[in-house]
Amino acid sequence: WFGFHQSDFLCLNVWLCLLSFLGPKMINLYGTVYNPPTHLFTTALQDVPQNFGTNGQLPDPFYLAASLSQNSAQSDSLDTDSTAASLSNINQSNLLNNHSKVGSKGNSALQLSNVFSIPTSAGDFSVTESAIVHRSNEITPPMCSGDGPSLGSGGSAGSSGTTGGGSSGGAPCGSGGSTGGNGLGQHQPIQHTVQFEPPPRPGRGTEGRPIALRANHFEIRMPKGFLHHYDVAISPDKCPRRVNREIIETMVNSMHYQKYFYNQKPVFDGRRNMYTRQPLPISNEKVELEVTLPGEGKDRVFKVAIKHVSEVSLFSLEEALEGRTQRIPNDAVVSLDVIMRHLPSMSYTPVGRSFFQNPDGYENPLGGGREVWFGFHQSVRPSQWRMMLNIDVSATAFYKAQSVIDFMCEVLEIPDKNEQRRPLADSQRVKFTKEIKGLKVEITHCGSMRRKYRVCNVTRRPAQMQSFPLQLETGATVECTVAKYFQERYKISLNYPHLPCLQVGQEQKHTYLPLEVCNMVAGQRCIKKLTDMQTSTMIKATARSAPDREKEINNLVKRANFNADPHLQMFGINVNPRMAEIQGRVIPAPKIQYGGRTKAQASPQQGVWDMRGKQFFSGIEVKVWAIACFAPKRIVREDSLQQFIVQLQKISNDAGMPIVGQPCFCKYATGQDQVEPMFRFLKNKYAGLQLIVVVLPGKTPVYGKRYLPIQNLR
């Protein structure tokens, strides 16, 4: 890509499309290296014994080695979602952050840190002055508990899978943590019989200068002995995890069931799995209890069946951590993760492996009725000699809690709702329907009873014309408009009768609500794709410097106050509030070799190098090339295009990759539908074509057409 400025008002995005025979010779004329955001930081180098990390080559089940840099970054981590790393100054020691999960399909929780493996007291990092490389065999259990959706859910006799692991949320091994269906619409408890055996560590490495680092991992001091695992079956079984947790919490605190839970504080994963420190006084057969929750209009009654599954031994986990065995007991790791997540799951809004809180007191709007919520990521991980709690900051998009009228105005970019005095155009209605369909709204016209509904559609007709069959007291059925019904039934004269209605519930039941009597339910995560502008706003709102990130993580741990959690106290678990301290090594930076007469060498500084006055080590002469301009002539005049050709040839010649002669083809084109036909024409017309320069007026739909035509040309 080239950026070309003809004048103050002219800025062109130029697309260089190299054909297959150029292969890897795609270049950056300015000689800079992309240095992505990272969460691995270093400043002061501290003296560490020179024989550090050299004692022995024994197989180590908790291999952790990394290479850090003061300049640029790359990553070859064996973990699931690794990103490159760069360096930034902090105080007299250094911070290593963990767990970046940036996006999934649609808009997953934007977690701003990097899955950077497990710190160890005897761990070993390698730090280069120019490039960061980290390698890790992260000891992540095959199944982890969390709040993602479960896989293999039941509901039909054809469903399969009895151990669906759950997916969303960015956990390396799936964050669902609940089981799938058994093919009969029934959930099965997690049977953690699988043991994970990590590969042996090949060595620790010895090159470079030692350096001290800090990681956003916090040591967990575990209890000894056994935990007790119970299967919990709640009927009706179609409740969300939030309701399931409320049911179990009500049951545990009920005076009727103190004989079962006296002096016990069970933890629950929201689906089927409950853990206690001491065994419950129930027989080997399951016990059935009844729990009542207050509902809207009437109470809801649930049946809870509890059955003992197994004892979870913490001795085997201790043996693995101490290196006496290479097999890591998955059931022990999962049970500890459920314990650590129990209270946050009750106090915050869980999304995957992260927890978010309503932004009370601050606003970070994204536009389109969406806003940024900040939270924290949490997971339990085995490391060498100890269990660690990984904490990091995260952010994701939620829908704003506001009136549906205001939501509609934000989506349709209407500055003032009072200016919308006409019915919505079809294009506006389609756009609004696409955004609100599937979301929950609550009514405001029934006093304190704020009943919630899920939107299934938006009506084509406005409220003053939308009718439905109304059954009278006499038994007769008449057609009545929504506006008239609200006037007669609730004495509400609609302020916006010209706007459409929301169709809620089941589509065949014809339940309509005027927009002005509905509010958006708070705490609804946005799973739809963000626009380019929203993505840009999200990145700006979540950007953190290294010191700020360290401070924020420490504040998260301080506010969480894990050691005051009554559930952790019951299980005998203690969390060290200080970040783990680890050691690394600074490896000498590689050199950059230039071409030309001087054959000069350069050392990258801060991940970049200056190509001005220097040439590529091995360039190529471009003789047959073409220009396709998709910008209109009123924006890019012919004389501007000629000046661009001259500048392009000068820059390429100075860099040692001369573009000679005039282009064999230089024409204007319109519309994205002409991209592929033009490329095919150029391929067939001009033999030996080496380079196509595409000029765009901006980031238009044509911008996204850059890959397919090139691939088809090969």
XYZ file of C-alpha atoms in Angstrom:
714
model
C 0.000 0.000 0.000
C 1.154 3.542 -0.749
C -0.295 6.748 0.677
C -0.164 9.573 -1.913
C -1.016 13.208 -1.115
C -1.408 15.349 -4.240
C -2.541 18.363 -2.195
C -4.209 19.154 1.107
C -7.510 17.799 -0.153
C -6.239 14.800 -2.074
C -5.328 11.575 -0.334
C -5.175 8.322 -2.246
C -5.025 4.798 -0.973
C -3.021 2.843 -3.499
C -3.197 -0.866 -3.739
C -0.183 -2.843 -4.966
C -1.162 -6.261 -6.261
C 1.910 -8.382 -7.029
C 1.349 -11.377 -9.249
C 2.320 -14.905 -8.316
C 5.783 -14.885 -9.799
C 6.852 -12.040 -7.508
C 6.191 -14.425 -4.647
C 7.550 -13.121 -1.359
C 8.879 -9.855 -2.798
C 6.031 -7.778 -1.321
C 7.818 -4.883 0.327
C 7.317 -1.854 2.529
C 9.025 1.063 0.851
C 9.419 2.904 4.116
C 11.268 0.024 5.754
C 9.115 -0.133 8.874
C 8.037 -3.245 10.723
C 4.502 -3.537 12.057
C 4.828 -3.665 15.832
C 1.457 -4.769 17.248
C 0.230 -3.975 20.761
C 1.588 -6.322 23.371
C 1.507 -7.021 27.015
C 5.078 -8.029 27.695
C 7.138 -5.246 29.202
C 10.692 -4.650 30.360
C 12.818 -1.786 31.636
C 15.580 -2.140 34.191
C 17.889 -5.061 33.653
C 18.791 -6.640 36.953
C 21.728 -8.847 37.740
C 20.935 -12.520 37.959
C 23.535 -15.256 38.430
C 25.109 -16.123 35.100
C 24.424 -19.819 35.569
C 20.703 -19.037 35.730
C 18.562 -21.548 33.844
C 21.346 -23.964 33.002
C 20.916 -26.677 35.603
C 20.011 -29.841 33.813
C 17.893 -30.903 30.867
C 15.378 -33.105 32.665
C 11.901 -33.400 31.163
C 9.762 -30.630 32.645
C 5.973 -30.867 32.397
C 5.655 -27.118 32.767
C 7.836 -25.831 29.978
C 7.950 -22.054 29.883
C 10.438 -20.185 27.780
C 10.146 -16.858 26.078
C 12.229 -14.389 24.190
C 11.610 -10.716 24.821
C 12.727 -7.647 22.963
C 13.202 -3.971 23.481
C 12.295 -3.278 19.883
C 10.096 -5.537 17.773
C 8.051 -8.609 18.306
C 6.937 -11.935 16.956
C 5.392 -14.999 18.567
C 5.485 -18.718 17.973
C 3.524 -19.687 21.073
C 1.918 -23.101 21.115
C -1.057 -21.592 22.894
C -4.394 -21.011 21.226
C -4.535 -17.278 20.668
C -1.076 -15.819 20.801
C -0.116 -12.355 19.596
C 3.206 -10.712 19.028
C 4.810 -8.747 21.786
C 6.618 -5.442 22.157
C 8.155 -3.625 25.037
C 7.231 -0.600 27.078
C 8.722 1.081 30.087
C 7.393 0.575 33.583
C 9.004 0.928 37.016
C 12.128 -0.820 38.250
C 10.818 -4.237 37.382
C 8.772 -5.583 34.561
C 5.304 -6.732 33.772
C 4.288 -9.690 31.682
C 0.591 -9.656 30.851
C -1.548 -12.526 29.770
C -4.565 -13.480 27.743
C -5.499 -11.431 24.700
C -8.746 -12.551 23.131
C -9.624 -9.959 20.574
C -12.873 -10.805 18.996
C -14.535 -13.862 17.706
C -17.348 -14.230 15.285
C -19.305 -11.025 15.612
C -18.079 -9.215 18.621
C -16.592 -11.385 21.299
C -15.249 -9.921 24.486
C -12.345 -7.699 23.589
C -9.719 -8.784 26.057
C -6.672 -6.685 25.660
C -3.913 -8.935 26.893
C -2.067 -11.909 25.551
C -2.250 -15.587 26.417
C 1.346 -15.706 27.422
C 1.646 -18.969 29.237
C 2.451 -19.792 32.824
C 5.091 -18.126 34.949
C 7.330 -20.265 37.065
C 9.654 -19.520 39.907
C 12.365 -21.386 38.087
C 10.933 -20.344 34.733
C 13.103 -19.066 31.965
C 12.518 -16.243 29.496
C 14.751 -15.172 26.613
C 14.849 -11.454 25.796
C 16.277 -10.058 22.562
C 17.057 -6.435 21.870
C 15.143 -6.481 18.620
C 12.667 -9.305 18.482
C 10.428 -10.959 21.028
C 9.787 -14.642 20.625
C 7.945 -16.618 23.242
C 7.275 -20.309 23.349
C 5.128 -22.144 25.791
C 3.500 -25.462 26.397
C 0.731 -23.941 28.423
C -0.726 -26.429 30.836
C -4.377 -25.809 30.152
C -6.804 -28.612 30.941
C -8.781 -30.050 28.035
C -12.002 -28.839 29.660
C -12.322 -25.658 31.698
C -15.305 -24.287 33.513
C -16.760 -20.992 32.467
C -19.818 -19.234 31.232
C -19.776 -19.978 27.540
C -22.583 -21.962 25.961
C -22.423 -25.707 26.340
C -21.984 -27.850 23.278
C -23.919 -30.945 22.365
C -27.008 -29.741 24.166
C -29.860 -32.179 24.466
C -33.439 -31.620 23.475
C -33.895 -34.272 20.842
C -33.275 -37.958 20.634
C -30.845 -37.311 17.842
C -28.541 -35.095 19.895
C -25.219 -36.623 20.663
C -22.228 -36.027 22.835
C -22.134 -36.490 26.562
C -19.217 -34.279 27.371
C -19.629 -31.161 25.201
C -17.006 -28.774 26.438
C -18.492 -25.340 25.838
C -16.875 -22.815 23.631
C -17.156 -19.026 23.720
C -15.115 -16.559 25.644
C -11.592 -17.175 24.478
C -10.538 -19.862 26.873
C -7.808 -21.979 25.295
C -9.736 -25.163 25.982
C -13.290 -23.881 25.711
C -14.902 -21.846 28.400
C -18.257 -23.485 28.582
C -17.347 -25.780 31.400
C -20.664 -27.543 31.210
C -21.553 -30.741 29.505
C -23.543 -31.328 26.417
C -26.648 -33.420 26.039
C -26.803 -37.184 26.249
C -28.950 -37.544 23.162
C -32.132 -37.676 25.210
C -32.419 -34.016 26.122
C -30.659 -34.617 29.464
C -27.410 -33.083 30.688
C -24.699 -35.232 32.155
C -22.306 -34.199 34.925
C -18.703 -33.571 34.023
C -16.655 -36.726 34.531
C -13.081 -35.432 34.593
C -11.332 -38.692 33.959
C -9.048 -37.347 31.239
C -5.525 -36.549 32.368
C -3.326 -34.238 30.374
C 0.314 -35.203 29.902
C 2.433 -32.307 28.597
C 5.466 -32.948 26.397
C 8.910 -32.827 28.026
C 10.796 -29.571 27.943
C 13.784 -29.717 25.570
C 15.915 -27.238 27.517
C 16.040 -23.867 29.219
C 18.482 -21.889 27.085
C 21.516 -19.939 28.233
C 22.075 -17.013 25.840
C 21.576 -13.370 26.679
C 21.560 -11.178 29.754
C 19.263 -12.022 32.684
C 16.267 -9.787 33.351
C 13.552 -9.671 36.013
C 9.885 -9.692 34.958
C 6.458 -9.634 36.527
C 3.445 -11.542 35.207
C -0.262 -11.004 35.769
C -0.451 -14.386 37.508
C -1.175 -14.681 41.211
C -0.226 -17.718 43.259
C -3.045 -19.872 44.662
C -2.328 -21.692 47.902
C -4.369 -24.878 47.732
C -5.876 -27.013 50.465
C -4.983 -30.664 50.863
C -7.245 -33.671 50.865
C -10.411 -34.136 48.830
C -13.251 -32.111 47.350
C -16.690 -33.610 46.742
C -18.329 -33.418 43.336
C -22.139 -33.554 42.953
C -24.385 -33.701 39.929
C -27.241 -31.183 40.057
C -30.334 -31.604 37.874
C -32.784 -28.684 37.836
C -36.235 -29.036 36.315
C -37.558 -27.364 34.281
C -34.097 -27.574 32.715
C -34.248 -24.706 30.213
C -33.179 -21.979 32.608
C -30.156 -19.766 31.890
C -27.131 -20.071 34.132
C -28.019 -16.895 35.991
C -31.351 -18.392 37.078
C -29.740 -21.748 37.905
C -27.277 -19.993 40.201
C -30.119 -18.117 41.861
C -31.948 -21.407 42.433
C -28.929 -23.077 44.051
C -28.151 -20.010 46.187
C -31.762 -19.896 47.419
C -31.652 -23.615 48.190
C -28.383 -23.386 50.146
C -29.607 -20.421 52.218
C -33.063 -21.879 52.881
C -33.792 -22.765 56.508
C -35.678 -25.867 55.299
C -32.483 -27.444 53.970
C -29.972 -26.519 56.661
C -29.665 -30.187 57.553
C -27.937 -30.653 54.190
C -25.939 -27.410 53.950
C -25.263 -26.423 57.556
C -21.815 -24.770 57.725
C -21.293 -25.552 54.025
C -20.830 -23.124 51.157
C -21.135 -25.146 47.949
C -19.956 -23.715 44.639
C -21.848 -24.225 41.381
C -20.878 -23.857 37.712
C -24.357 -22.795 36.585
C -25.212 -26.074 34.854
C -24.725 -29.465 36.457
C -21.692 -29.430 38.711
C -21.541 -28.549 42.389
C -18.547 -28.926 44.719
C -18.308 -28.976 48.515
C -15.384 -29.151 50.940
C -17.075 -31.738 53.164
C -19.483 -34.458 52.016
C -23.184 -33.650 52.208
C -25.339 -35.862 54.472
C -27.113 -37.581 51.611
C -27.175 -41.232 50.645
C -25.656 -42.675 47.505
C -29.021 -42.216 45.854
C -29.999 -38.730 44.746
C -32.003 -36.401 46.984
C -34.737 -34.191 45.496
C -35.433 -30.728 46.910
C -37.980 -28.078 45.974
C -37.029 -24.416 45.529
C -39.376 -21.458 45.029
C -38.315 -18.208 43.374
C -40.502 -15.099 43.353
C -41.764 -14.387 39.843
C -43.682 -11.738 37.959
C -47.266 -12.306 39.008
C -46.699 -15.744 40.507
C -43.882 -17.685 42.135
C -41.873 -20.203 40.155
C -41.245 -23.655 41.601
C -38.206 -25.742 40.652
C -37.126 -29.256 41.554
C -33.443 -29.839 42.301
C -31.997 -33.373 42.291
C -28.545 -33.787 43.874
C -26.416 -36.894 43.474
C -22.853 -37.612 44.564
C -20.516 -38.164 41.610
C -16.990 -38.555 42.952
C -14.271 -37.397 45.287
C -11.768 -35.022 43.704
C -8.270 -35.709 44.978
C -5.979 -32.724 45.413
C -3.024 -34.999 46.195
C -2.612 -36.017 42.551
C -2.608 -32.354 41.489
C 0.017 -31.598 44.127
C 2.172 -34.448 42.810
C 1.926 -33.086 39.273
C 2.818 -29.560 40.389
C 5.849 -30.855 42.267
C 7.012 -32.823 39.235
C 6.535 -36.304 40.694
C 4.170 -37.149 37.841
C 3.557 -35.670 34.416
C -0.170 -36.380 34.393
C -2.283 -33.401 35.405
C -5.672 -34.363 36.930
C -8.209 -32.343 34.997
C -10.982 -32.777 37.567
C -8.928 -31.015 40.250
C -8.086 -28.077 37.963
C -11.717 -27.659 36.881
C -13.006 -27.832 40.451
C -10.589 -25.084 41.548
C -11.679 -22.955 38.598
C -15.356 -23.360 39.569
C -14.536 -22.348 43.155
C -12.687 -19.220 42.034
C -15.468 -18.203 39.610
C -18.472 -18.854 41.855
C -18.781 -15.484 43.616
C -17.827 -13.304 40.591
C -20.447 -15.160 38.536
C -23.064 -14.119 41.104
C -21.856 -10.512 41.364
C -21.046 -9.564 37.761
C -22.287 -10.221 34.232
C -20.278 -13.224 32.987
C -19.246 -13.388 29.337
C -17.102 -16.373 28.459
C -14.255 -16.368 30.954
C -14.649 -12.657 31.728
C -16.842 -10.696 34.107
C -18.327 -7.274 33.373
C -20.032 -4.608 35.443
C -22.603 -1.963 34.516
C -20.664 1.246 33.771
C -22.197 3.246 36.607
C -20.729 6.732 36.682
C -18.900 6.672 33.351
C -19.891 6.413 29.703
C -18.059 4.963 26.732
C -20.582 5.138 23.887
C -19.846 3.351 20.628
C -22.807 4.703 18.690
C -25.713 2.713 17.302
C -27.116 2.098 20.795
C -23.962 0.308 21.954
C -21.400 1.097 24.639
C -18.169 -0.317 26.083
C -18.279 -2.282 29.334
C -15.038 -2.949 31.166
C -14.365 -6.024 33.245
C -11.746 -8.628 33.989
C -10.700 -12.027 32.728
C -10.022 -14.794 35.232
C -8.784 -18.360 34.890
C -6.985 -20.971 36.996
C -3.813 -22.460 35.480
C -1.297 -25.038 36.642
C 2.315 -23.938 36.511
C 5.584 -25.266 37.820
C 5.267 -26.079 41.538
C 2.057 -24.117 42.065
C -1.407 -23.176 40.838
C -1.814 -19.681 39.415
C -4.763 -17.321 38.990
C -4.556 -15.351 35.750
C -6.204 -11.912 35.951
C -6.413 -9.377 33.140
C -8.517 -6.434 32.055
C -11.068 -6.984 29.297
C -13.746 -5.031 27.491
C -16.680 -5.799 25.224
C -19.713 -4.111 23.697
C -23.138 -4.072 25.361
C -26.404 -2.453 24.374
C -27.227 0.702 26.306
C -30.081 0.557 28.807
C -32.364 3.250 27.370
C -35.789 3.724 25.855
C -36.429 1.914 22.579
C -37.249 5.279 20.963
C -33.769 6.575 21.843
C -32.245 3.281 20.712
C -33.987 3.604 17.346
C -32.719 7.171 16.933
C -29.129 6.070 17.609
C -29.372 3.171 15.165
C -30.921 5.322 12.427
C -28.722 8.336 13.271
C -31.715 10.589 13.957
C -30.401 13.563 15.994
C -33.708 14.387 17.744
C -36.607 11.984 18.251
C -39.059 14.900 18.165
C -38.016 15.589 14.577
C -39.179 12.135 13.476
C -42.781 13.051 12.681
C -43.159 10.773 9.688
C -43.417 6.982 9.487
C -40.128 5.177 8.982
C -39.046 4.526 5.423
C -38.720 0.882 4.421
C -34.919 1.110 4.479
C -35.015 2.593 7.997
C -37.403 -0.070 9.228
C -35.243 -2.869 7.803
C -32.115 -1.438 9.444
C -33.883 -0.999 12.793
C -35.359 -4.516 12.610
C -31.963 -6.035 11.920
C -30.500 -4.357 15.005
C -33.262 -4.939 17.572
C -34.455 -8.398 16.528
C -33.579 -10.960 19.192
C -32.981 -8.379 21.936
C -34.981 -8.128 25.152
C -37.179 -5.180 26.082
C -39.158 -4.417 29.230
C -42.538 -2.681 29.364
C -43.149 0.552 31.285
C -46.937 0.923 31.142
C -47.849 -1.584 33.873
C -46.470 0.206 36.906
C -43.889 -1.675 38.940
C -44.344 -4.892 36.961
C -41.585 -4.609 34.349
C -42.243 -7.706 32.317
C -39.574 -8.624 29.771
C -40.093 -9.797 26.190
C -37.823 -10.822 23.340
C -38.340 -8.941 20.065
C -39.114 -11.131 17.066
C -39.981 -8.452 14.492
C -40.869 -4.828 13.763
C -44.240 -4.163 12.145
C -44.531 -2.624 8.699
C -47.489 -0.497 9.777
C -47.398 2.260 12.422
C -49.177 1.821 15.763
C -52.185 3.853 14.579
C -52.740 1.408 11.702
C -51.406 -1.918 13.044
C -54.404 -4.035 14.101
C -54.853 -7.328 15.905
C -57.861 -9.552 16.790
C -59.226 -8.407 20.174
C -61.579 -10.719 22.033
C -64.372 -8.866 23.856
C -66.030 -9.890 27.124
C -69.012 -11.099 25.117
C -66.774 -13.584 23.323
C -66.889 -11.751 20.029
C -63.658 -10.869 18.217
C -63.052 -7.488 16.600
C -60.082 -5.867 14.867
C -58.483 -3.151 16.996
C -55.460 -0.937 16.340
C -52.603 -0.857 18.838
C -52.976 2.894 19.429
C -56.708 2.567 20.114
C -56.177 -0.392 22.449
C -53.643 1.498 24.596
C -55.946 4.516 24.698
C -58.935 2.477 25.891
C -57.155 -0.121 28.040
C -54.395 1.920 29.711
C -55.586 5.498 29.080
C -52.311 6.176 27.262
C -52.378 8.469 24.258
C -49.340 7.549 22.175
C -46.879 10.350 21.405
C -45.506 8.506 18.375
C -48.483 6.716 16.770
C -46.794 7.101 13.377
C -43.911 4.815 14.405
C -44.044 1.011 14.069
C -44.604 -1.493 16.883
C -42.399 -4.229 18.250
C -43.694 -7.746 17.777
C -42.605 -9.747 20.811
C -42.792 -13.328 22.020
C -43.899 -15.916 19.493
C -44.640 -14.562 16.045
C -47.909 -16.442 15.659
C -49.395 -14.870 18.816
C -49.462 -11.308 17.387
C -48.313 -9.496 20.520
C -47.524 -5.873 19.645
C -45.980 -3.137 21.779
C -45.580 0.551 20.855
C -41.947 1.656 20.879
C -42.547 4.341 23.492
C -43.689 1.900 26.218
C -40.529 -0.224 25.948
C -37.013 0.070 27.366
C -33.922 -1.883 26.408
C -33.088 -4.452 29.100
C -29.735 -3.706 30.727
C -26.798 -6.102 30.480
C -27.354 -7.402 26.942
C -24.052 -8.154 25.269
C -23.689 -7.186 21.627
C -22.780 -10.272 19.618
C -23.247 -8.605 16.242
C -20.296 -7.322 14.272
C -19.156 -3.827 15.149
C -18.859 -1.231 12.420
C -15.426 0.078 11.461
C -16.073 3.273 13.417
C -17.264 1.341 16.483
C -14.204 -0.911 16.316
C -11.947 2.143 16.153
C -13.730 3.725 19.126
C -13.451 0.455 21.063
C -9.694 0.261 20.474
C -9.188 3.867 21.565
C -11.280 3.364 24.703
C -9.394 0.234 25.729
C -5.816 1.279 24.911
C -3.554 1.115 27.974
C 0.101 1.893 28.530
C 2.211 -0.675 30.347
C 2.230 1.115 33.730
C -1.508 1.837 33.510
C -2.230 -1.770 32.673
C -0.196 -3.053 35.582
C -1.881 -0.587 37.926
C -5.346 -1.540 36.681
C -4.699 -5.274 37.101
C -3.452 -4.723 40.646
C -6.537 -2.611 41.386
C -8.749 -5.410 40.048
C -7.134 -7.885 42.423
C -7.433 -5.432 45.306
C -11.142 -4.819 44.641
C -11.819 -8.533 44.209
C -10.359 -9.174 47.690
C -10.237 -12.909 47.035
C -9.112 -13.783 50.536
C -12.344 -12.309 51.946
C -14.489 -14.553 49.728
C -16.404 -16.838 52.142
C -16.432 -19.655 49.581
C -12.640 -19.578 49.220
C -12.331 -19.473 52.994
C -14.574 -22.532 53.300
C -12.397 -24.464 50.836
C -9.148 -23.277 52.427
C -7.934 -21.413 49.342
C -5.701 -18.341 49.599
C -4.563 -16.017 46.776
C -1.307 -14.073 46.921
C -2.217 -10.469 45.929
C 1.255 -9.821 44.448
C 2.115 -10.537 40.828
C 4.359 -13.499 40.139
C 8.018 -12.598 39.618
C 9.914 -14.483 36.939
C 13.250 -14.247 35.160
C 14.130 -13.839 31.511
C 17.090 -13.210 29.222
C 17.901 -10.362 26.817
C 19.191 -11.788 23.526
C 21.308 -9.597 21.186
C 19.370 -8.002 18.356
C 19.745 -9.210 14.740
C 21.106 -6.835 12.099
C 19.415 -5.592 8.925
C 21.487 -6.042 5.744
C 20.957 -3.451 2.978
C 21.961 -3.695 -0.662
C 23.365 -1.108 -3.062
C 26.980 -0.024 -3.194
C 27.517 0.404 0.534
C 26.037 -2.942 1.658
C 25.392 -1.191 4.968
C 23.995 -2.825 8.080
C 21.537 -1.331 10.555
C 20.123 -2.211 13.957
C 16.370 -1.666 14.324
C 15.419 0.895 16.950
C 12.047 0.530 18.665
C 11.076 -2.063 16.066
C 11.608 0.140 12.985
C 14.412 1.074 10.646
C 14.923 3.897 8.155
C 15.105 3.000 4.458
C 15.827 6.544 3.289
C 18.988 6.608 1.226
C 19.260 2.815 1.305
C 18.321 0.007 -1.053
C 16.877 -3.463 -0.705
C 19.386 -6.281 -0.435
C 17.750 -8.046 -3.370
C 15.357 -6.008 -5.509
C 13.546 -6.741 -8.764
C 13.070 -4.604 -11.864
C 9.400 -4.089 -12.750
C 9.048 -3.651 -16.507
C 5.442 -4.606 -17.220
C 2.949 -2.910 -14.927
C -0.517 -1.364 -14.952
C -2.656 1.201 -13.106
C -6.386 0.846 -12.447
C -7.999 3.922 -10.887
C -11.319 3.335 -9.100
C -11.511 6.953 -7.928
C -13.657 9.258 -10.093
C -11.949 11.843 -12.301
C -13.304 14.731 -10.222
C -11.250 13.416 -7.271
C -8.188 12.126 -9.133
C -7.479 14.108 -12.272
C -5.322 12.714 -15.062
C -2.496 15.141 -14.332
C -2.535 14.038 -10.669
C -2.281 10.436 -11.797
C 0.721 11.269 -13.991
C 2.447 13.032 -11.095
C 1.812 9.981 -8.939
C 3.454 7.735 -11.553
C 6.567 9.926 -11.528
C 6.777 9.894 -7.719
C 6.202 6.135 -7.557
C 9.006 5.478 -10.035
C 11.388 7.768 -8.144
C 10.698 6.114 -4.767
C 10.993 2.588 -6.177
C 14.227 3.386 -8.011
C 15.790 4.885 -4.867
C 14.829 1.768 -2.929
C 16.483 -0.590 -5.407
C 13.296 -1.932 -6.988
C 12.968 0.216 -10.134
C 9.607 0.504 -11.880
C 10.630 1.445 -15.417
C 8.726 2.857 -18.362
C 5.112 3.884 -18.613
C 2.318 1.559 -17.463
C 0.992 -0.696 -20.198
C -2.525 0.044 -18.973
C -3.812 3.157 -17.164
C -7.576 3.619 -17.075
C -10.438 4.635 -14.806
C -12.951 2.092 -13.567
C -16.202 2.344 -11.612
C -17.817 -0.077 -9.180
C -16.606 -3.124 -7.345
C -18.152 -5.418 -9.952
C -15.403 -4.389 -12.390
C -12.513 -5.520 -10.190
C -12.342 -9.167 -11.185
C -13.182 -8.675 -14.895
C -10.462 -6.018 -15.136
C -7.892 -8.276 -13.507
C -8.763 -11.143 -15.841
C -8.525 -8.815 -18.836
C -5.081 -7.603 -17.759
C -3.847 -11.143 -17.227
C -4.979 -12.307 -20.653
C -3.962 -9.123 -22.511
C -0.462 -8.468 -21.167
C 1.944 -11.372 -20.903
C 4.500 -11.098 -18.140
C 2.522 -8.522 -16.176
C 4.357 -8.016 -12.876
C 2.523 -5.307 -10.950
C -0.939 -3.770 -10.774
C -1.394 -0.490 -8.885
C -5.007 0.111 -7.832
C -5.989 3.639 -6.771
C -8.992 3.949 -4.433
C -10.816 7.080 -3.225
C -10.966 5.661 0.323
C -11.953 2.510 2.174
C -14.779 1.601 -0.190
C -16.374 -1.825 -0.883
C -13.710 -2.256 -3.581
C -11.130 -2.343 -0.769
C -12.440 -5.724 0.343
C -12.110 -7.206 -3.146
C -8.326 -7.298 -3.056
C -7.745 -10.996 -2.363
C -10.083 -13.042 -4.540
C -9.032 -11.624 -7.925
C -5.329 -12.073 -7.164
C -5.872 -15.648 -6.069
C -7.879 -16.400 -9.186
C -5.129 -14.986 -11.369
C -2.593 -17.512 -10.113
